mmCIF file of C-alpha atoms and ligand atoms in Angstrom:
data_model
loop_
_atom_site.group_PDB
_atom_site.id
_atom_site.type_symbol
_atom_site.label_atom_id
_atom_site.label_comp_id
_atom_site.label_asym_id
_atom_site.label_seq_id
_atom_site.Cartn_x
_atom_site.Cartn_y
_atom_site.Cartn_z
ATOM 1 C CA MET A 1 -1.398 5.857 -25.345
ATOM 2 C CA LYS A 2 -2.033 3.601 -28.274
ATOM 3 C CA SER A 3 -3.548 -0.116 -27.591
ATOM 4 C CA ASN A 4 -4.735 -2.842 -30.326
ATOM 5 C CA SER A 5 -8.182 -0.644 -29.388
ATOM 6 C CA LYS A 6 -9.272 2.921 -28.972
ATOM 7 C CA LYS A 7 -10.350 2.851 -25.460
ATOM 8 C CA ILE A 8 -7.203 3.127 -23.148
ATOM 9 C CA ARG A 9 -7.031 -0.343 -21.112
ATOM 10 C CA ILE A 10 -5.985 -0.512 -18.119
ATOM 11 C CA ALA A 11 -4.807 -3.561 -16.075
ATOM 12 C CA ILE A 12 -4.892 -4.299 -12.353
ATOM 13 C CA LEU A 13 -2.602 -7.020 -11.585
ATOM 14 C CA GLY A 14 -3.288 -8.448 -8.163
ATOM 15 C CA ILE A 15 -6.280 -8.087 -6.345
ATOM 16 C CA GLY A 16 -5.247 -8.180 -2.846
ATOM 17 C CA GLY A 17 -5.630 -5.212 -0.575
ATOM 18 C CA ILE A 18 -3.868 -2.884 -3.105
ATOM 19 C CA GLY A 19 -4.964 -4.723 -5.710
ATOM 20 C CA GLY A 20 -8.452 -4.544 -4.842
ATOM 21 C CA TYR A 21 -9.025 -0.928 -3.163
ATOM 22 C CA LEU A 22 -7.550 0.434 -6.845
ATOM 23 C CA GLY A 23 -9.506 -1.981 -9.133
ATOM 24 C CA GLY A 24 -12.473 -1.191 -7.095
ATOM 25 C CA LYS A 25 -12.875 2.585 -7.072
ATOM 26 C CA LEU A 26 -11.101 2.105 -11.221
ATOM 27 C CA ALA A 27 -14.601 -0.741 -12.228
ATOM 28 C CA HIS A 28 -17.246 1.406 -10.049
ATOM 29 C CA HIS A 29 -16.524 5.224 -11.226
ATOM 30 C CA TYR A 30 -15.071 3.730 -15.170
ATOM 31 C CA ALA A 31 -17.988 1.053 -15.091
ATOM 32 C CA GLU A 32 -20.088 2.312 -18.181
ATOM 33 C CA HIS A 33 -17.443 4.548 -20.027
ATOM 34 C CA ASP A 34 -17.062 4.122 -23.664
ATOM 35 C CA GLN A 35 -12.927 5.254 -23.276
ATOM 36 C CA ILE A 36 -11.724 3.516 -20.390
ATOM 37 C CA GLU A 37 -12.009 -0.541 -20.000
ATOM 38 C CA ILE A 38 -11.081 -2.114 -16.327
ATOM 39 C CA ILE A 39 -9.525 -5.447 -16.028
ATOM 40 C CA PHE A 40 -8.713 -7.331 -13.315
ATOM 41 C CA ILE A 41 -5.949 -9.545 -13.523
ATOM 42 C CA THR A 42 -6.627 -12.277 -10.945
ATOM 43 C CA ARG A 43 -6.833 -15.941 -10.327
ATOM 44 C CA GLY A 44 -8.610 -18.669 -7.318
ATOM 45 C CA ALA A 45 -11.740 -17.432 -5.896
ATOM 46 C CA GLN A 46 -10.702 -14.651 -5.994
ATOM 47 C CA LEU A 47 -11.133 -15.072 -9.538
ATOM 48 C CA GLN A 48 -14.125 -16.981 -8.815
ATOM 49 C CA THR A 49 -16.130 -14.671 -6.832
ATOM 50 C CA ILE A 50 -15.430 -11.476 -8.884
ATOM 51 C CA SER A 51 -16.190 -12.963 -11.748
ATOM 52 C CA GLU A 52 -19.812 -14.407 -10.502
ATOM 53 C CA LYS A 53 -20.599 -11.470 -8.285
ATOM 54 C CA GLY A 54 -18.261 -8.593 -8.666
ATOM 55 C CA LEU A 55 -15.864 -6.941 -6.236
ATOM 56 C CA GLU A 56 -17.093 -6.304 -2.977
ATOM 57 C CA TRP A 57 -15.368 -3.036 -1.977
ATOM 58 C CA HIS A 58 -15.728 -1.031 1.746
ATOM 59 C CA SER A 59 -14.012 1.747 2.747
ATOM 60 C CA ASN A 60 -15.283 4.378 5.849
ATOM 61 C CA GLU A 61 -19.454 4.758 5.290
ATOM 62 C CA ILE A 62 -19.135 3.693 1.309
ATOM 63 C CA THR A 63 -19.885 0.547 0.115
ATOM 64 C CA TYR A 64 -20.286 -0.778 -3.128
ATOM 65 C CA ARG A 65 -20.284 -3.419 -6.158
ATOM 66 C CA SER A 66 -17.728 -3.193 -8.713
ATOM 67 C CA LYS A 67 -17.975 -4.880 -11.847
ATOM 68 C CA PRO A 68 -14.817 -4.778 -14.390
ATOM 69 C CA HIS A 69 -14.962 -4.968 -17.741
ATOM 70 C CA VAL A 70 -12.810 -8.143 -17.586
ATOM 71 C CA VAL A 71 -11.268 -10.490 -15.111
ATOM 72 C CA ALA A 72 -8.499 -13.490 -16.307
ATOM 73 C CA SER A 73 -5.458 -15.252 -15.769
ATOM 74 C CA ASN A 74 -5.247 -15.487 -19.003
ATOM 75 C CA PRO A 75 -2.955 -13.328 -21.454
ATOM 76 C CA ARG A 76 -4.614 -14.382 -24.224
ATOM 77 C CA GLU A 77 -8.522 -13.260 -22.772
ATOM 78 C CA ILE A 78 -6.620 -10.242 -20.703
ATOM 79 C CA GLY A 79 -5.235 -8.569 -24.776
ATOM 80 C CA LEU A 80 -1.969 -5.380 -24.927
ATOM 81 C CA ILE A 81 -2.516 -3.404 -21.822
ATOM 82 C CA ASP A 82 -1.840 0.748 -22.094
ATOM 83 C CA ILE A 83 -1.001 1.252 -18.435
ATOM 84 C CA LEU A 84 -0.491 -2.006 -15.968
ATOM 85 C CA ILE A 85 -0.612 -1.153 -11.769
ATOM 86 C CA LEU A 86 1.654 -4.161 -10.590
ATOM 87 C CA THR A 87 -0.363 -4.650 -6.987
ATOM 88 C CA THR A 88 1.258 -7.882 -5.946
ATOM 89 C CA LYS A 89 3.872 -8.219 -3.488
ATOM 90 C CA SER A 90 7.008 -7.560 -4.135
ATOM 91 C CA PHE A 91 8.683 -11.262 -4.103
ATOM 92 C CA ALA A 92 5.908 -12.099 -6.485
ATOM 93 C CA ALA A 93 6.277 -9.091 -9.338
ATOM 94 C CA ALA A 94 9.142 -9.930 -11.101
ATOM 95 C CA GLU A 95 7.550 -13.452 -11.955
ATOM 96 C CA ALA A 96 3.808 -11.766 -12.970
ATOM 97 C CA ILE A 97 5.730 -9.482 -15.677
ATOM 98 C CA ARG A 98 6.721 -12.664 -16.913
ATOM 99 C CA GLU A 99 3.338 -14.435 -16.772
ATOM 100 C CA TYR A 100 1.872 -11.559 -18.763
ATOM 101 C CA ALA A 101 4.908 -10.429 -20.882
ATOM 102 C CA HIS A 102 2.520 -10.973 -24.148
ATOM 103 C CA CYS A 103 0.672 -8.542 -22.606
ATOM 104 C CA ILE A 104 3.012 -5.201 -21.781
ATOM 105 C CA SER A 105 4.274 -3.657 -25.304
ATOM 106 C CA GLY A 106 6.599 -1.029 -25.574
ATOM 107 C CA ASP A 107 4.093 2.074 -25.154
ATOM 108 C CA THR A 108 2.575 -0.174 -21.607
ATOM 109 C CA THR A 109 2.905 2.326 -18.492
ATOM 110 C CA VAL A 110 3.491 0.029 -15.465
ATOM 111 C CA LEU A 111 2.726 2.103 -12.229
ATOM 112 C CA THR A 112 3.436 0.473 -9.016
ATOM 113 C CA THR A 113 2.673 0.377 -5.047
ATOM 114 C CA GLN A 114 5.503 -1.891 -3.439
ATOM 115 C CA ASN A 115 7.035 -1.323 -1.208
ATOM 116 C CA THR A 116 11.029 -1.448 -1.545
ATOM 117 C CA ILE A 117 13.702 0.228 -2.653
ATOM 118 C CA THR A 118 15.165 -2.269 -5.229
ATOM 119 C CA GLY A 119 11.489 -2.162 -7.318
ATOM 120 C CA ARG A 120 13.541 -0.649 -10.304
ATOM 121 C CA THR A 121 16.185 -3.114 -10.401
ATOM 122 C CA ASP A 122 13.612 -6.477 -9.642
ATOM 123 C CA ILE A 123 11.226 -5.247 -12.569
ATOM 124 C CA LEU A 124 12.647 -2.980 -15.236
ATOM 125 C CA PRO A 125 14.745 -6.761 -17.024
ATOM 126 C CA PHE A 126 11.792 -7.692 -17.315
ATOM 127 C CA LEU A 127 10.228 -4.883 -19.334
ATOM 128 C CA PRO A 128 9.906 -4.813 -23.417
ATOM 129 C CA GLU A 129 12.132 -1.953 -24.329
ATOM 130 C CA GLY A 130 9.989 1.613 -24.871
ATOM 131 C CA ALA A 131 8.132 0.518 -22.123
ATOM 132 C CA LEU A 132 8.055 2.995 -18.911
ATOM 133 C CA LEU A 133 8.207 2.081 -15.806
ATOM 134 C CA MET A 134 6.493 4.867 -12.867
ATOM 135 C CA GLU A 135 7.083 3.521 -9.473
ATOM 136 C CA GLY A 136 4.834 4.378 -6.565
ATOM 137 C CA ALA A 137 4.671 4.802 -3.102
ATOM 138 C CA ILE A 138 1.008 4.343 -1.372
ATOM 139 C CA TYR A 139 -0.024 5.311 2.775
ATOM 140 C CA ILE A 140 -2.810 3.454 2.947
ATOM 141 C CA SER A 141 -4.224 0.029 5.139
ATOM 142 C CA SER A 142 -6.407 -1.741 3.323
ATOM 143 C CA SER A 143 -6.470 -5.644 2.766
ATOM 144 C CA VAL A 144 -9.297 -9.233 0.989
ATOM 145 C CA GLN A 145 -11.773 -10.519 3.979
ATOM 146 C CA LYS A 146 -12.858 -13.105 1.855
ATOM 147 C CA PRO A 147 -12.436 -13.728 -1.405
ATOM 148 C CA GLY A 148 -14.365 -10.790 -3.178
ATOM 149 C CA LYS A 149 -14.130 -8.788 -0.579
ATOM 150 C CA VAL A 150 -11.960 -5.866 0.071
ATOM 151 C CA VAL A 151 -11.678 -3.632 3.000
ATOM 152 C CA HIS A 152 -10.278 0.099 3.434
ATOM 153 C CA LEU A 153 -9.024 -0.122 6.706
ATOM 154 C CA SER A 154 -7.634 3.044 7.469
ATOM 155 C CA GLY A 155 -4.471 5.573 6.436
ATOM 156 C CA PRO A 156 -5.142 8.746 4.342
ATOM 157 C CA GLY A 157 -4.585 6.310 0.217
ATOM 158 C CA ILE A 158 -2.156 9.069 -1.004
ATOM 159 C CA TRP A 159 -0.926 7.368 -4.315
ATOM 160 C CA TYR A 160 2.476 9.104 -4.938
ATOM 161 C CA PHE A 161 3.556 7.583 -8.530
ATOM 162 C CA GLY A 162 5.942 8.942 -11.136
ATOM 163 C CA THR A 163 9.757 9.502 -13.078
ATOM 164 C CA ASN A 164 12.921 9.829 -12.043
ATOM 165 C CA ASN A 165 14.094 13.367 -12.750
ATOM 166 C CA THR A 166 12.783 13.314 -15.940
ATOM 167 C CA PHE A 167 9.365 14.703 -16.661
ATOM 168 C CA THR A 168 6.788 13.120 -18.878
ATOM 169 C CA PRO A 169 3.576 14.835 -19.742
ATOM 170 C CA LYS A 170 1.874 10.957 -19.956
ATOM 171 C CA GLY A 171 2.290 10.953 -15.830
ATOM 172 C CA GLU A 172 -0.305 14.236 -15.838
ATOM 173 C CA GLN A 173 -2.837 11.900 -17.802
ATOM 174 C CA ILE A 174 -2.894 8.831 -15.876
ATOM 175 C CA ALA A 175 -3.143 11.271 -12.280
ATOM 176 C CA LYS A 176 -5.979 12.253 -14.155
ATOM 177 C CA ILE A 177 -7.368 9.088 -14.869
ATOM 178 C CA LEU A 178 -6.765 8.032 -11.081
ATOM 179 C CA ASN A 179 -8.249 11.461 -9.850
ATOM 180 C CA TYR A 180 -11.595 11.265 -11.221
ATOM 181 C CA ALA A 181 -12.029 7.729 -10.356
ATOM 182 C CA ASN A 182 -11.637 9.278 -6.875
ATOM 183 C CA ILE A 183 -7.569 7.894 -6.773
ATOM 184 C CA ASN A 184 -5.839 10.121 -4.240
ATOM 185 C CA ALA A 185 -2.821 9.869 -6.836
ATOM 186 C CA GLN A 186 0.218 12.665 -7.333
ATOM 187 C CA TYR A 187 2.533 12.474 -10.436
ATOM 188 C CA THR A 188 5.625 13.035 -8.880
ATOM 189 C CA THR A 189 9.170 13.544 -11.256
ATOM 190 C CA ASN A 190 11.070 12.455 -7.481
ATOM 191 C CA THR A 191 10.531 8.582 -7.372
ATOM 192 C CA GLU A 192 13.889 7.985 -5.666
ATOM 193 C CA ALA A 193 12.887 10.692 -2.509
ATOM 194 C CA VAL A 194 9.052 9.771 -1.807
ATOM 195 C CA LEU A 195 10.202 5.931 -2.853
ATOM 196 C CA TRP A 196 12.520 6.206 0.240
ATOM 197 C CA LYS A 197 10.201 8.829 2.602
ATOM 198 C CA LYS A 198 7.839 5.665 1.956
ATOM 199 C CA PHE A 199 10.242 3.040 3.011
ATOM 200 C CA LEU A 200 11.827 5.300 6.040
ATOM 201 C CA PHE A 201 7.883 4.835 7.384
ATOM 202 C CA ALA A 202 6.947 1.209 6.422
ATOM 203 C CA SER A 203 9.933 -1.459 6.961
ATOM 204 C CA PRO A 204 10.430 0.252 10.954
ATOM 205 C CA ALA A 205 6.357 -0.217 10.988
ATOM 206 C CA ALA A 206 6.180 -3.251 9.589
ATOM 207 C CA VAL A 207 8.986 -4.277 11.479
ATOM 208 C CA VAL A 208 8.134 -3.299 14.849
ATOM 209 C CA THR A 209 4.211 -4.179 14.177
ATOM 210 C CA ALA A 210 5.251 -8.196 14.035
ATOM 211 C CA LEU A 211 7.743 -8.597 16.523
ATOM 212 C CA PHE A 212 5.368 -6.513 18.733
ATOM 213 C CA ASP A 213 1.672 -8.004 17.530
ATOM 214 C CA ILE A 214 0.639 -4.671 17.894
ATOM 215 C CA THR A 215 -1.563 -2.218 15.586
ATOM 216 C CA PHE A 216 0.273 0.910 13.693
ATOM 217 C CA ALA A 217 -1.690 3.342 17.073
ATOM 218 C CA GLU A 218 -0.194 0.861 19.794
ATOM 219 C CA ILE A 219 3.164 1.419 18.598
ATOM 220 C CA THR A 220 4.034 4.641 20.049
ATOM 221 C CA GLU A 221 2.140 3.293 23.719
ATOM 222 C CA SER A 222 4.855 1.483 24.984
ATOM 223 C CA GLN A 223 8.754 2.611 25.483
ATOM 224 C CA GLU A 224 9.727 -0.168 24.569
ATOM 225 C CA SER A 225 8.013 -0.387 20.628
ATOM 226 C CA GLU A 226 8.147 3.553 20.096
ATOM 227 C CA TYR A 227 11.894 3.249 21.229
ATOM 228 C CA LEU A 228 12.575 0.413 18.473
ATOM 229 C CA TYR A 229 11.118 2.308 16.188
ATOM 230 C CA LEU A 230 12.607 5.202 16.284
ATOM 231 C CA ASN A 231 16.057 3.610 16.084
ATOM 232 C CA LEU A 232 14.952 1.544 13.562
ATOM 233 C CA THR A 233 13.919 4.743 11.633
ATOM 234 C CA ASP A 234 17.032 6.207 12.717
ATOM 235 C CA GLU A 235 19.426 3.118 10.850
ATOM 236 C CA LEU A 236 17.337 3.673 7.387
ATOM 237 C CA MET A 237 17.621 7.782 7.275
ATOM 238 C CA GLN A 238 21.575 6.513 7.667
ATOM 239 C CA LEU A 239 21.647 4.079 5.159
ATOM 240 C CA ALA A 240 20.066 5.988 2.713
ATOM 241 C CA ARG A 241 22.413 9.543 3.733
ATOM 242 C CA GLY A 242 24.464 7.336 2.853
ATOM 243 C CA LYS A 243 23.371 6.342 -0.115
ATOM 244 C CA ASN A 244 22.728 10.013 -1.787
ATOM 245 C CA ILE A 245 19.273 10.457 -0.612
ATOM 246 C CA PRO A 246 18.426 13.474 0.230
ATOM 247 C CA VAL A 247 16.280 12.655 3.815
ATOM 248 C CA ASP A 248 14.760 15.222 5.795
ATOM 249 C CA ASP A 249 15.610 15.974 8.307
ATOM 250 C CA GLN A 250 11.844 16.526 10.094
ATOM 251 C CA THR A 251 11.251 12.091 9.324
ATOM 252 C CA ILE A 252 10.657 10.621 12.512
ATOM 253 C CA LEU A 253 8.742 13.728 13.399
ATOM 254 C CA HIS A 254 6.618 13.744 10.562
ATOM 255 C CA ASN A 255 6.037 9.111 10.493
ATOM 256 C CA ILE A 256 5.175 9.770 13.771
ATOM 257 C CA THR A 257 2.894 12.374 13.324
ATOM 258 C CA LEU A 258 2.032 9.575 10.674
ATOM 259 C CA LEU A 259 0.833 6.614 12.776
ATOM 260 C CA THR A 260 -1.926 8.894 13.559
ATOM 261 C CA ARG A 261 -3.531 8.591 11.255
ATOM 262 C CA PHE A 262 -3.817 4.745 11.046
ATOM 263 C CA LYS A 263 -6.525 4.425 13.515
ATOM 264 C CA GLY A 264 -8.024 1.519 15.172
ATOM 265 C CA GLU A 265 -7.115 -2.067 14.088
ATOM 266 C CA ALA A 266 -4.718 -1.504 11.353
ATOM 267 C CA LYS A 267 -1.557 -4.288 11.151
ATOM 268 C CA SER A 268 0.781 -3.872 8.978
ATOM 269 C CA SER A 269 0.823 -6.069 5.777
ATOM 270 C CA PHE A 270 3.427 -7.247 7.137
ATOM 271 C CA LEU A 271 1.945 -8.935 9.992
ATOM 272 C CA LEU A 272 -1.045 -9.726 8.315
ATOM 273 C CA ASP A 273 0.725 -11.491 5.964
ATOM 274 C CA LEU A 274 3.117 -13.637 9.157
ATOM 275 C CA LYS A 275 -0.373 -14.226 11.065
ATOM 276 C CA ARG A 276 -2.325 -15.897 7.955
ATOM 277 C CA GLY A 277 0.984 -18.073 7.216
ATOM 278 C CA LYS A 278 1.616 -16.269 4.168
ATOM 279 C CA PRO A 279 4.606 -15.557 2.240
ATOM 280 C CA THR A 280 6.034 -12.438 3.889
ATOM 281 C CA GLU A 281 8.163 -9.715 2.342
ATOM 282 C CA ILE A 282 10.788 -9.975 4.911
ATOM 283 C CA LYS A 283 13.172 -9.895 1.809
ATOM 284 C CA ALA A 284 12.331 -5.470 0.702
ATOM 285 C CA LEU A 285 11.593 -5.122 3.795
ATOM 286 C CA VAL A 286 14.604 -6.117 6.330
ATOM 287 C CA LEU A 287 16.869 -8.470 3.713
ATOM 288 C CA ASP A 288 17.586 -5.819 1.193
ATOM 289 C CA VAL A 289 18.455 -3.054 3.777
ATOM 290 C CA ILE A 290 20.614 -5.732 5.905
ATOM 291 C CA ALA A 291 22.321 -5.944 2.454
ATOM 292 C CA GLU A 292 22.421 -2.896 1.333
ATOM 293 C CA ALA A 293 23.853 -1.522 4.702
ATOM 294 C CA GLN A 294 26.487 -3.641 4.610
ATOM 295 C CA LYS A 295 27.521 -2.907 0.926
ATOM 296 C CA HIS A 296 27.971 0.597 2.038
ATOM 297 C CA GLN A 297 29.155 -0.473 5.328
ATOM 298 C CA ILE A 298 27.398 1.475 7.795
ATOM 299 C CA SER A 299 26.486 -0.393 10.809
ATOM 300 C CA ILE A 300 22.260 -1.228 11.683
ATOM 301 C CA PRO A 301 22.550 -3.312 15.393
ATOM 302 C CA TYR A 302 18.985 -2.891 15.582
ATOM 303 C CA TYR A 303 17.778 -4.054 12.164
ATOM 304 C CA GLN A 304 20.056 -6.284 12.538
ATOM 305 C CA SER A 305 19.267 -8.182 16.250
ATOM 306 C CA ALA A 306 15.359 -6.893 14.758
ATOM 307 C CA TYR A 307 15.922 -9.940 12.424
ATOM 308 C CA ALA A 308 17.579 -12.450 14.698
ATOM 309 C CA GLN A 309 14.018 -11.335 16.917
ATOM 310 C CA LEU A 310 11.758 -12.188 13.844
ATOM 311 C CA GLN A 311 13.038 -15.253 13.146
ATOM 312 C CA LEU A 312 12.497 -17.149 16.938
ATOM 313 C CA LYS A 313 9.388 -15.202 16.964
ATOM 314 C CA TYR A 314 8.131 -16.643 13.707
ATOM 315 C CA PRO A 315 10.081 -19.774 12.921
ATOM 316 C CA SER A 316 8.006 -19.763 9.427
ATOM 317 C CA LEU A 317 9.101 -16.730 8.403
ATOM 318 C CA THR A 318 10.252 -17.204 4.454
ATOM 319 C CA CYS A 319 10.067 -15.158 1.582
HETATM 320 N N1 LIG B 1 -2.309 -3.557 2.468
HETATM 321 C C1 LIG B 1 -1.860 -2.695 2.640
HETATM 322 O O1 LIG B 1 -2.563 -1.857 3.408
HETATM 323 C C2 LIG B 1 -0.794 -1.903 1.680
HETATM 324 C C3 LIG B 1 0.666 -2.588 1.217
HETATM 325 N N2 LIG B 1 1.788 -1.794 0.571
HETATM 326 C C4 LIG B 1 2.625 -3.212 -0.584
HETATM 327 O O2 LIG B 1 1.380 -3.585 -1.575
HETATM 328 C C5 LIG B 1 1.929 -4.733 -2.391
HETATM 329 C C6 LIG B 1 0.529 -5.057 -2.688
HETATM 330 O O3 LIG B 1 0.334 -5.701 -0.899
HETATM 331 P P1 LIG B 1 -1.069 -6.371 -0.881
HETATM 332 O O4 LIG B 1 -1.853 -5.362 -1.518
HETATM 333 O O5 LIG B 1 -1.272 -6.155 0.863
HETATM 334 O O6 LIG B 1 -0.837 -8.005 -0.622
HETATM 335 P P2 LIG B 1 -1.936 -9.299 -1.263
HETATM 336 O O7 LIG B 1 -1.361 -10.363 -1.240
HETATM 337 O O8 LIG B 1 -3.277 -8.973 -0.211
HETATM 338 O O9 LIG B 1 -1.716 -9.158 -3.294
HETATM 339 C C7 LIG B 1 -1.556 -8.977 -3.452
HETATM 340 C C8 LIG B 1 -2.069 -10.189 -4.722
HETATM 341 O O10 LIG B 1 -1.348 -10.477 -5.863
HETATM 342 C C9 LIG B 1 -2.005 -11.729 -6.022
HETATM 343 N N3 LIG B 1 -0.551 -11.940 -6.857
HETATM 344 C C10 LIG B 1 0.100 -12.396 -6.778
HETATM 345 N N4 LIG B 1 1.275 -13.022 -8.027
HETATM 346 C C11 LIG B 1 0.219 -13.285 -8.945
HETATM 347 C C12 LIG B 1 0.091 -13.774 -10.634
HETATM 348 N N5 LIG B 1 1.502 -14.088 -11.147
HETATM 349 N N6 LIG B 1 -1.256 -13.510 -11.352
HETATM 350 C C13 LIG B 1 -2.050 -13.016 -10.591
HETATM 351 N N7 LIG B 1 -2.333 -12.263 -8.832
HETATM 352 C C14 LIG B 1 -0.898 -12.266 -8.707
HETATM 353 C C15 LIG B 1 -1.797 -12.342 -5.674
HETATM 354 O O11 LIG B 1 -2.002 -13.706 -5.304
HETATM 355 P P3 LIG B 1 -2.144 -15.288 -4.402
HETATM 356 O O12 LIG B 1 -2.610 -14.550 -3.548
HETATM 357 O O13 LIG B 1 -3.354 -15.818 -5.148
HETATM 358 O O14 LIG B 1 -1.249 -15.579 -4.419
HETATM 359 C C16 LIG B 1 -2.539 -11.430 -4.415
HETATM 360 O O15 LIG B 1 -3.896 -11.710 -4.649
HETATM 361 C C17 LIG B 1 2.975 -5.213 -1.414
HETATM 362 O O16 LIG B 1 4.114 -4.971 -2.047
HETATM 363 C C18 LIG B 1 3.012 -4.482 -0.264
HETATM 364 O O17 LIG B 1 4.001 -4.196 0.316
HETATM 365 C C19 LIG B 1 1.781 -0.302 0.565
HETATM 366 C C20 LIG B 1 0.729 0.063 1.023
HETATM 367 C C21 LIG B 1 -0.053 -0.465 1.938
HETATM 368 C C1 LIG B 2 2.348 0.756 6.687
HETATM 369 C C2 LIG B 2 1.470 0.783 5.743
HETATM 370 C C3 LIG B 2 0.315 0.502 5.871
HETATM 371 C C4 LIG B 2 1.659 2.143 5.025
HETATM 372 O O1 LIG B 2 0.967 2.124 3.759
HETATM 373 C C5 LIG B 2 2.033 -0.547 4.466
HETATM 374 O O2 LIG B 2 2.687 0.224 3.624
HETATM 375 C C6 LIG B 2 1.922 -1.577 4.293
HETATM 376 O O3 LIG B 2 1.251 -1.847 5.789
HETATM 377 O O4 LIG B 2 2.294 -2.787 4.130
#
């Protein structure tokens, strides 16, 4: 992992719920490290507050204040990056990569966390030749509660990232760096299946929690919401199979069990965005599904109807 200095330079692009969770851990654990430098790429009130006071980080009973080595939004201040953890929303990812193009070289490895089935086609065209894209999926509910404060609400926090059908020792090296910072990251050489597995969980959960305005835990508490969740998952499984993605027959059972691991008041990031009047990931979570289903001539009436109902419930719904 070469760069313009001997240190390994790790940048987190987008200090929101996920960027704050991962970046907060990295900055805390590598604060005194002389070989690893942690950079937060952020903007607005988040940039100002973290520059002044660091990032307040909460998870269960643990609280600390993380101070990265660099907090910036100016590519010149940031410099070349070895490992870029891209934690913007899916709709902002390509633009963010373009904005920080001068910080990314052919030696940079880019890791992702977006809930999307089109990440590779969205991002790869904007990376320089040689740069390695390792897509990933993280099981967690985490959000920014006010500028400078991130809270891990629930979920196991496991982050699978990697390559598809090829092995690279870089993947294992990066997993070790993340694991030393207490991040439960696992390198995989099977990202296509991993991303779909997460998407099969996250997309129906986002739609149902938003339509019924409920938490993850509440999905299985009413017949109506559980029925919709199961049917959306079933349609997605048909789509995955239509695309020759291997899908475990136990997916529905597995996902219902997983829902119970998101305890308490945890809401999907999609619902939180709707409630805050922010742009949402409707394209990645719903519209891309509808488009792919049309391409593969797979009928998905529950998704079609859920999209229409979402538009009625949230007239300001935007990408
Ligand atoms: N939150 C969660 O619990 C989970 C989220 N995910 C996925 O992870 C991804 C991130 O989600 P989440 O953390 O909730 O999103 P957030 O909206 O909380 O955070 C995204 C951050 O990226 C920043 N950003 C966007 N573009 C730029 C840019 N060009 N330069 C600097 N900063 C930028 C945003 O800043 P600004 O606010 O100024 O736009 C924001 O702070 C999503 O795809 C989501 O689906 C996956 C699992 C769980
Ligand atoms: C469903 C969940 C919480 C799983 O990590 C998620 O990805 C999200 O809310 O965006």
